[in-house]
Amino acid sequence: MTSNPPVKADINLAQLLEAKSLERCPFPIPTGWYFVDYSENLKPGELRNVQLFDQEWVLFRTEGGKPGMTDPYCPHLGAHMGHGGKVCGEALRCPFHHWEYNTEGWCTSIPYGKVMPPITKKQAVLRALPMEERYGLIFAWYHPTCAEPTWQLPSIPALEDEGWTGSRRGSWTANTAIQEIAENGVDTAHLKFLHNAPGIPPVKAEFHDHIMDLDIGNGYIVGRAYGPGLNVLEFTQNGVSATMISYTQPITPELSQMNMCFRSKAYPEGSMEQAVAKKIIDHMIGAAEGEESAGFESVDFIVWNNKKYRPRPLLCDGDGPVLQFRKWFKQFYDADASTLAKV
């Protein structure tokens, strides 16, 4: 039995023509804690320019060891403090007239002025991001309108407790928004068809405040996301676990830098457990020896780098909680209703 094709009046043209108006990344930079650099890479007294959150910043460390990250242009006459500026004690000094600013953006010195501008006694005059240094990593809190942090960085036993090992790190550039990368966590159907996994693992996701908890494959992958910029995922096979800590940076709305480190319990040298832990980590990234399925490095980028965002996706009963994830992620955008409507 065959059905007659629908007459033209029954066709949903909006569905068919939507692709012409789709955007690759219709999102602003989301609010959250983000990795800036490894602690070891920023020495006391050092200053350099960095590109993050769709603008340039000056990253520095005071002589006392405190990290700072500010807008590059001096509030006085607009000199770029990342070109000729200097760290002096606990302050960033402008090269033009030697005005100085602390890591919170307060003006602390005008060497030739007898009367400080009144605003300098009331508030910071240079935008400075809140900074935290944990796990050997430097994090900055980003909010588009300078709101203070609404949550703190968590404890991560794999990076802070005794009995863990592993120095493997990786960094990859993805030509897409940070939300698109994070959405992979709830889209388990793609694991079979893109990664060649033997099946589609079940996924449970719970969302509360800035946290998303994931259980993929009934305990095979158990993870927690702390806002957009920090994820901790534990993979378990044969009673052996390895942990991936992911801390992606939004460089621009359409460019993300994926950063990861990999840790496992300090199993005995040469043991079966040590070999399994290594294989798990190999699999997280690419294709592990003896396996047909592939990690993200092998296959995900060709999709991320070329896809467009569907704000009204067609979903079926086999898809994961994509819409629930998007609703949770929406809280990290501080934007007007017209922008959020696209998300």
Short mmCIF file of C-alpha atoms in Angstrom, two decimals:
data_model
loop_
_atom_site.label_atom_id
_atom_site.label_comp_id
_atom_site.label_asym_id
_atom_site.label_seq_id
_atom_site.Cartn_x
_atom_site.Cartn_y
_atom_site.Cartn_z
CA MET A 1 0.00 0.00 0.00
CA THR A 2 1.37 3.37 -0.92
CA SER A 3 0.34 6.76 0.40
CA ASN A 4 -0.22 9.76 -1.77
CA PRO A 5 2.39 12.50 -1.46
CA PRO A 6 1.12 15.57 0.41
CA VAL A 7 -0.17 18.44 -1.62
CA LYS A 8 2.00 21.52 -1.58
CA ALA A 9 -0.29 23.32 0.86
CA ASP A 10 0.47 20.64 3.47
CA ILE A 11 4.24 21.06 3.29
CA ASN A 12 5.92 22.80 6.21
CA LEU A 13 8.08 25.18 4.22
CA ALA A 14 9.62 26.67 7.36
CA GLN A 15 11.13 23.26 8.10
CA LEU A 16 12.53 22.88 4.60
CA LEU A 17 13.91 26.40 4.29
CA GLU A 18 15.29 26.86 7.79
CA ALA A 19 18.83 25.84 6.84
CA LYS A 20 19.28 29.05 4.82
CA SER A 21 18.93 31.15 7.97
CA LEU A 22 20.82 28.95 10.43
CA GLU A 23 23.87 30.35 12.23
CA ARG A 24 26.90 28.36 13.20
CA CYS A 25 27.13 29.69 16.74
CA PRO A 26 24.28 32.04 17.75
CA PHE A 27 25.51 32.37 21.34
CA PRO A 28 27.31 35.00 23.41
CA ILE A 29 30.18 33.94 25.65
CA PRO A 30 28.63 32.07 28.60
CA THR A 31 29.25 32.99 32.22
CA GLY A 32 31.51 30.75 34.29
CA TRP A 33 34.96 29.84 35.54
CA TYR A 34 37.44 29.25 32.72
CA PHE A 35 40.95 27.95 32.47
CA VAL A 36 43.49 30.62 31.56
CA ASP A 37 46.86 28.85 31.81
CA TYR A 38 48.88 26.36 33.81
CA SER A 39 50.37 27.80 36.99
CA GLU A 40 53.86 26.75 35.94
CA ASN A 41 53.64 28.93 32.82
CA LEU A 42 53.16 32.24 34.62
CA LYS A 43 56.15 33.35 36.69
CA PRO A 44 56.14 36.13 39.32
CA GLY A 45 56.59 39.48 37.57
CA GLU A 46 55.58 38.08 34.18
CA LEU A 47 53.09 39.86 31.91
CA ARG A 48 51.64 38.86 28.56
CA ASN A 49 48.65 39.40 26.28
CA VAL A 50 46.03 36.67 25.90
CA GLN A 51 42.94 36.28 23.71
CA LEU A 52 39.88 34.96 25.56
CA PHE A 53 36.15 35.72 25.83
CA ASP A 54 36.14 37.47 22.46
CA GLN A 55 38.68 40.13 23.42
CA GLU A 56 42.30 40.70 24.40
CA TRP A 57 43.41 40.77 28.05
CA VAL A 58 46.63 41.37 29.97
CA LEU A 59 47.56 38.37 32.11
CA PHE A 60 50.17 38.90 34.80
CA ARG A 61 51.46 37.60 38.11
CA THR A 62 52.48 39.98 40.87
CA GLU A 63 55.88 39.70 42.47
CA GLY A 64 54.09 38.22 45.48
CA GLY A 65 52.62 35.48 43.27
CA LYS A 66 49.02 36.60 42.76
CA PRO A 67 47.60 36.18 39.23
CA GLY A 68 45.72 39.05 37.60
CA MET A 69 43.87 39.51 34.32
CA THR A 70 42.63 42.90 33.13
CA ASP A 71 41.42 44.85 30.15
CA PRO A 72 44.52 45.98 28.24
CA TYR A 73 43.75 49.68 27.90
CA CYS A 74 44.66 52.08 30.68
CA PRO A 75 41.67 54.09 32.02
CA HIS A 76 43.84 57.23 31.95
CA LEU A 77 44.57 57.80 28.25
CA GLY A 78 44.09 54.34 26.76
CA ALA A 79 47.66 53.05 26.47
CA HIS A 80 47.89 49.27 25.96
CA MET A 81 49.46 47.93 29.14
CA GLY A 82 50.45 44.68 27.50
CA HIS A 83 52.94 46.57 25.31
CA GLY A 84 55.57 48.17 27.50
CA GLY A 85 53.67 47.73 30.78
CA LYS A 86 55.37 46.23 33.80
CA VAL A 87 54.58 44.38 37.00
CA CYS A 88 55.74 46.48 39.95
CA GLY A 89 55.35 44.73 43.26
CA GLU A 90 51.64 43.87 43.52
CA ALA A 91 50.51 46.15 40.71
CA LEU A 92 50.35 46.42 36.93
CA ARG A 93 52.01 49.62 35.74
CA CYS A 94 51.01 51.47 32.57
CA PRO A 95 53.99 52.37 30.33
CA PHE A 96 52.59 55.78 29.38
CA HIS A 97 52.38 57.69 32.70
CA HIS A 98 53.08 54.90 35.23
CA TRP A 99 49.60 54.73 36.71
CA GLU A 100 49.34 51.47 38.66
CA TYR A 101 46.46 49.02 39.19
CA ASN A 102 46.11 46.04 41.51
CA THR A 103 44.70 42.63 40.53
CA GLU A 104 41.17 43.82 41.39
CA GLY A 105 41.43 46.80 39.01
CA TRP A 106 41.75 49.57 41.64
CA CYS A 107 44.12 52.41 40.83
CA THR A 108 46.77 52.30 43.56
CA SER A 109 49.23 54.94 42.40
CA ILE A 110 49.52 58.04 40.20
CA PRO A 111 53.15 59.07 40.67
CA TYR A 112 52.73 62.73 39.71
CA GLY A 113 49.13 63.40 40.81
CA LYS A 114 48.37 65.27 44.00
CA VAL A 115 44.63 64.51 43.87
CA MET A 116 43.36 61.11 42.73
CA PRO A 117 40.21 61.17 40.56
CA PRO A 118 37.26 60.76 42.97
CA ILE A 119 36.00 57.55 41.31
CA THR A 120 39.27 55.77 42.17
CA LYS A 121 38.33 55.98 45.86
CA LYS A 122 34.94 54.37 45.26
CA GLN A 123 35.51 51.51 42.85
CA ALA A 124 37.80 49.67 40.48
CA VAL A 125 38.36 51.68 37.30
CA LEU A 126 40.05 48.95 35.23
CA ARG A 127 38.10 45.80 34.48
CA ALA A 128 39.80 42.91 36.26
CA LEU A 129 38.47 39.35 36.27
CA PRO A 130 38.18 37.40 39.54
CA MET A 131 40.95 34.80 39.59
CA GLU A 132 41.41 31.44 41.34
CA GLU A 133 44.42 29.16 41.27
CA ARG A 134 43.79 25.48 42.02
CA TYR A 135 45.00 22.08 40.83
CA GLY A 136 48.04 23.74 39.22
CA LEU A 137 45.67 25.69 36.94
CA ILE A 138 44.74 29.37 36.77
CA PHE A 139 41.03 30.14 36.32
CA ALA A 140 39.23 33.41 35.59
CA TRP A 141 35.56 34.17 36.23
CA TYR A 142 33.87 35.70 33.20
CA HIS A 143 30.56 37.56 33.29
CA PRO A 144 29.63 40.01 30.51
CA THR A 145 28.50 42.71 32.96
CA CYS A 146 31.14 42.12 35.64
CA ALA A 147 28.91 40.31 38.14
CA GLU A 148 30.77 38.51 40.93
CA PRO A 149 31.12 34.69 40.97
CA THR A 150 27.99 32.80 41.95
CA TRP A 151 29.76 29.50 42.62
CA GLN A 152 33.24 28.38 43.57
CA LEU A 153 35.60 25.88 41.98
CA PRO A 154 35.06 22.36 43.33
CA SER A 155 37.36 19.86 44.97
CA ILE A 156 38.79 17.44 42.38
CA PRO A 157 40.39 14.44 44.17
CA ALA A 158 42.18 13.25 41.00
CA LEU A 159 44.14 16.53 40.97
CA GLU A 160 44.38 17.28 44.69
CA ASP A 161 44.60 14.02 46.64
CA GLU A 162 47.48 11.61 47.20
CA GLY A 163 47.52 8.32 45.36
CA TRP A 164 46.85 9.66 41.87
CA THR A 165 49.23 9.80 38.93
CA GLY A 166 49.42 10.95 35.33
CA SER A 167 50.92 13.97 33.60
CA ARG A 168 49.28 13.56 30.21
CA ARG A 169 47.67 16.69 28.80
CA GLY A 170 46.15 17.71 25.51
CA SER A 171 44.88 20.81 23.76
CA TRP A 172 42.76 20.96 20.62
CA THR A 173 41.17 23.81 18.66
CA ALA A 174 37.50 23.44 17.69
CA ASN A 175 35.81 25.89 15.32
CA THR A 176 32.57 25.96 17.27
CA ALA A 177 30.91 27.29 20.41
CA ILE A 178 31.55 25.77 23.80
CA GLN A 179 27.86 24.79 24.09
CA GLU A 180 28.08 22.64 20.97
CA ILE A 181 31.03 20.72 22.42
CA ALA A 182 29.30 20.19 25.77
CA GLU A 183 26.12 18.93 24.10
CA ASN A 184 27.98 15.79 23.05
CA GLY A 185 27.77 14.59 26.64
CA VAL A 186 24.02 13.96 26.42
CA ASP A 187 23.99 12.88 22.76
CA THR A 188 24.93 9.23 23.27
CA ALA A 189 23.42 8.08 19.95
CA HIS A 190 26.37 9.62 18.11
CA LEU A 191 28.74 7.27 19.96
CA LYS A 192 27.52 4.35 17.83
CA PHE A 193 27.31 6.08 14.48
CA LEU A 194 30.23 8.50 14.66
CA HIS A 195 32.59 6.73 17.08
CA ASN A 196 31.75 3.16 16.00
CA ALA A 197 30.80 2.10 19.52
CA PRO A 198 29.11 -1.33 19.62
CA GLY A 199 25.80 0.18 20.76
CA ILE A 200 24.03 3.25 22.07
CA PRO A 201 24.66 3.45 25.80
CA PRO A 202 21.85 4.66 28.06
CA VAL A 203 22.33 8.11 29.58
CA LYS A 204 20.96 9.67 32.75
CA ALA A 205 21.34 13.40 33.26
CA GLU A 206 20.43 15.45 36.30
CA PHE A 207 20.54 19.23 36.35
CA HIS A 208 20.67 21.43 39.42
CA ASP A 209 21.90 25.00 39.62
CA HIS A 210 25.23 25.25 37.76
CA ILE A 211 25.87 21.48 37.92
CA MET A 212 25.05 18.72 35.46
CA ASP A 213 25.55 15.10 36.53
CA LEU A 214 25.91 12.41 33.87
CA ASP A 215 25.83 8.61 33.99
CA ILE A 216 26.55 7.04 30.61
CA GLY A 217 26.35 3.29 30.16
CA ASN A 218 25.17 2.50 33.72
CA GLY A 219 28.37 3.60 35.40
CA TYR A 220 30.82 3.28 32.52
CA ILE A 221 31.20 7.07 32.41
CA VAL A 222 30.18 9.10 35.45
CA GLY A 223 30.74 12.82 35.19
CA ARG A 224 29.93 16.22 36.56
CA ALA A 225 29.99 19.58 34.78
CA TYR A 226 30.55 22.69 36.84
CA GLY A 227 29.14 25.33 34.52
CA PRO A 228 30.40 25.58 30.94
CA GLY A 229 34.15 25.57 31.65
CA LEU A 230 34.99 22.60 33.88
CA ASN A 231 34.06 18.92 33.53
CA VAL A 232 35.26 15.87 35.44
CA LEU A 233 34.55 12.46 33.86
CA GLU A 234 35.46 9.09 35.34
CA PHE A 235 35.65 6.08 33.00
CA THR A 236 35.54 2.57 34.53
CA GLN A 237 36.37 -0.77 32.93
CA ASN A 238 36.98 -4.09 34.70
CA GLY A 239 37.00 -2.33 38.05
CA VAL A 240 39.72 0.09 36.91
CA SER A 241 39.04 3.83 36.62
CA ALA A 242 40.68 6.76 34.91
CA THR A 243 39.63 10.39 35.09
CA MET A 244 39.48 13.06 32.40
CA ILE A 245 39.39 16.67 33.55
CA SER A 246 38.23 19.00 30.77
CA TYR A 247 38.57 22.78 30.87
CA THR A 248 37.59 24.31 27.55
CA GLN A 249 38.19 28.00 26.81
CA PRO A 250 35.82 30.15 24.71
CA ILE A 251 38.22 32.18 22.57
CA THR A 252 35.47 33.78 20.49
CA PRO A 253 31.79 32.86 20.02
CA GLU A 254 32.85 30.53 17.19
CA LEU A 255 36.23 29.30 18.43
CA SER A 256 36.94 27.09 21.45
CA GLN A 257 40.18 25.69 22.81
CA MET A 258 39.65 22.26 24.34
CA ASN A 259 42.09 21.45 27.14
CA MET A 260 42.26 18.21 29.09
CA CYS A 261 44.40 16.33 31.54
CA PHE A 262 44.17 12.65 32.38
CA ARG A 263 44.73 10.94 35.72
CA SER A 264 44.34 7.52 37.28
CA LYS A 265 44.97 5.87 40.59
CA ALA A 266 48.65 5.06 41.10
CA TYR A 267 48.40 1.38 40.26
CA PRO A 268 51.56 -0.78 40.68
CA GLU A 269 54.10 -0.49 37.88
CA GLY A 270 53.57 -3.19 35.26
CA SER A 271 50.24 -4.31 36.73
CA MET A 272 47.13 -5.25 34.80
CA GLU A 273 45.33 -2.30 36.40
CA GLN A 274 47.95 0.13 35.17
CA ALA A 275 47.65 -1.24 31.61
CA VAL A 276 43.85 -0.98 31.68
CA ALA A 277 44.02 2.60 32.98
CA LYS A 278 46.39 3.54 30.15
CA LYS A 279 44.10 1.94 27.58
CA ILE A 280 41.08 3.82 28.95
CA ILE A 281 42.94 7.12 28.58
CA ASP A 282 44.07 6.22 25.05
CA HIS A 283 40.45 5.50 24.18
CA MET A 284 39.22 8.83 25.61
CA ILE A 285 41.32 10.71 23.07
CA GLY A 286 41.65 8.54 19.97
CA ALA A 287 41.49 4.94 18.92
CA ALA A 288 43.01 2.65 21.53
CA GLU A 289 45.04 -0.33 20.35
CA GLY A 290 42.85 -3.31 19.55
CA GLU A 291 39.61 -1.31 19.49
CA GLU A 292 37.47 -0.26 16.56
CA SER A 293 35.70 2.60 18.32
CA ALA A 294 37.31 6.03 18.25
CA GLY A 295 37.75 8.87 20.71
CA PHE A 296 36.85 12.48 20.03
CA GLU A 297 40.16 13.45 18.42
CA SER A 298 39.55 11.02 15.57
CA VAL A 299 36.03 11.95 14.54
CA ASP A 300 34.27 14.78 16.38
CA PHE A 301 36.12 17.71 14.86
CA ILE A 302 34.88 17.13 11.33
CA VAL A 303 31.33 17.55 12.70
CA TRP A 304 32.00 20.43 15.12
CA ASN A 305 33.98 22.43 12.57
CA ASN A 306 31.26 22.31 9.93
CA LYS A 307 27.85 21.99 11.59
CA LYS A 308 25.23 24.69 12.16
CA TYR A 309 23.06 25.03 15.24
CA ARG A 310 19.47 23.88 14.93
CA PRO A 311 17.44 25.81 17.53
CA ARG A 312 14.43 23.56 16.84
CA PRO A 313 15.99 20.15 16.22
CA LEU A 314 14.03 17.16 15.02
CA LEU A 315 14.47 14.57 17.75
CA CYS A 316 13.33 10.99 18.12
CA ASP A 317 12.84 8.61 21.05
CA GLY A 318 16.42 7.33 20.78
CA ASP A 319 18.01 10.72 21.37
CA GLY A 320 19.39 11.75 24.73
CA PRO A 321 18.16 14.67 26.86
CA VAL A 322 19.28 17.33 24.38
CA LEU A 323 16.48 19.79 25.12
CA GLN A 324 16.93 19.44 28.89
CA PHE A 325 20.62 20.13 28.45
CA ARG A 326 19.94 23.25 26.38
CA LYS A 327 17.47 24.54 28.97
CA TRP A 328 20.11 24.07 31.72
CA PHE A 329 22.87 25.68 29.66
CA LYS A 330 20.74 28.72 28.89
CA GLN A 331 21.25 30.03 32.44
CA PHE A 332 24.87 30.86 31.61
CA TYR A 333 23.94 33.46 29.01
CA ASP A 334 23.34 37.04 30.05
CA ALA A 335 21.61 38.37 26.98
CA ASP A 336 18.36 39.92 25.83
CA ALA A 337 15.33 37.82 25.07
CA SER A 338 15.81 38.04 21.31
CA THR A 339 19.21 36.37 21.55
CA LEU A 340 18.08 33.75 24.05
CA ALA A 341 15.13 32.85 21.83
CA LYS A 342 17.62 31.39 19.35
CA VAL A 343 19.16 29.20 22.03
#
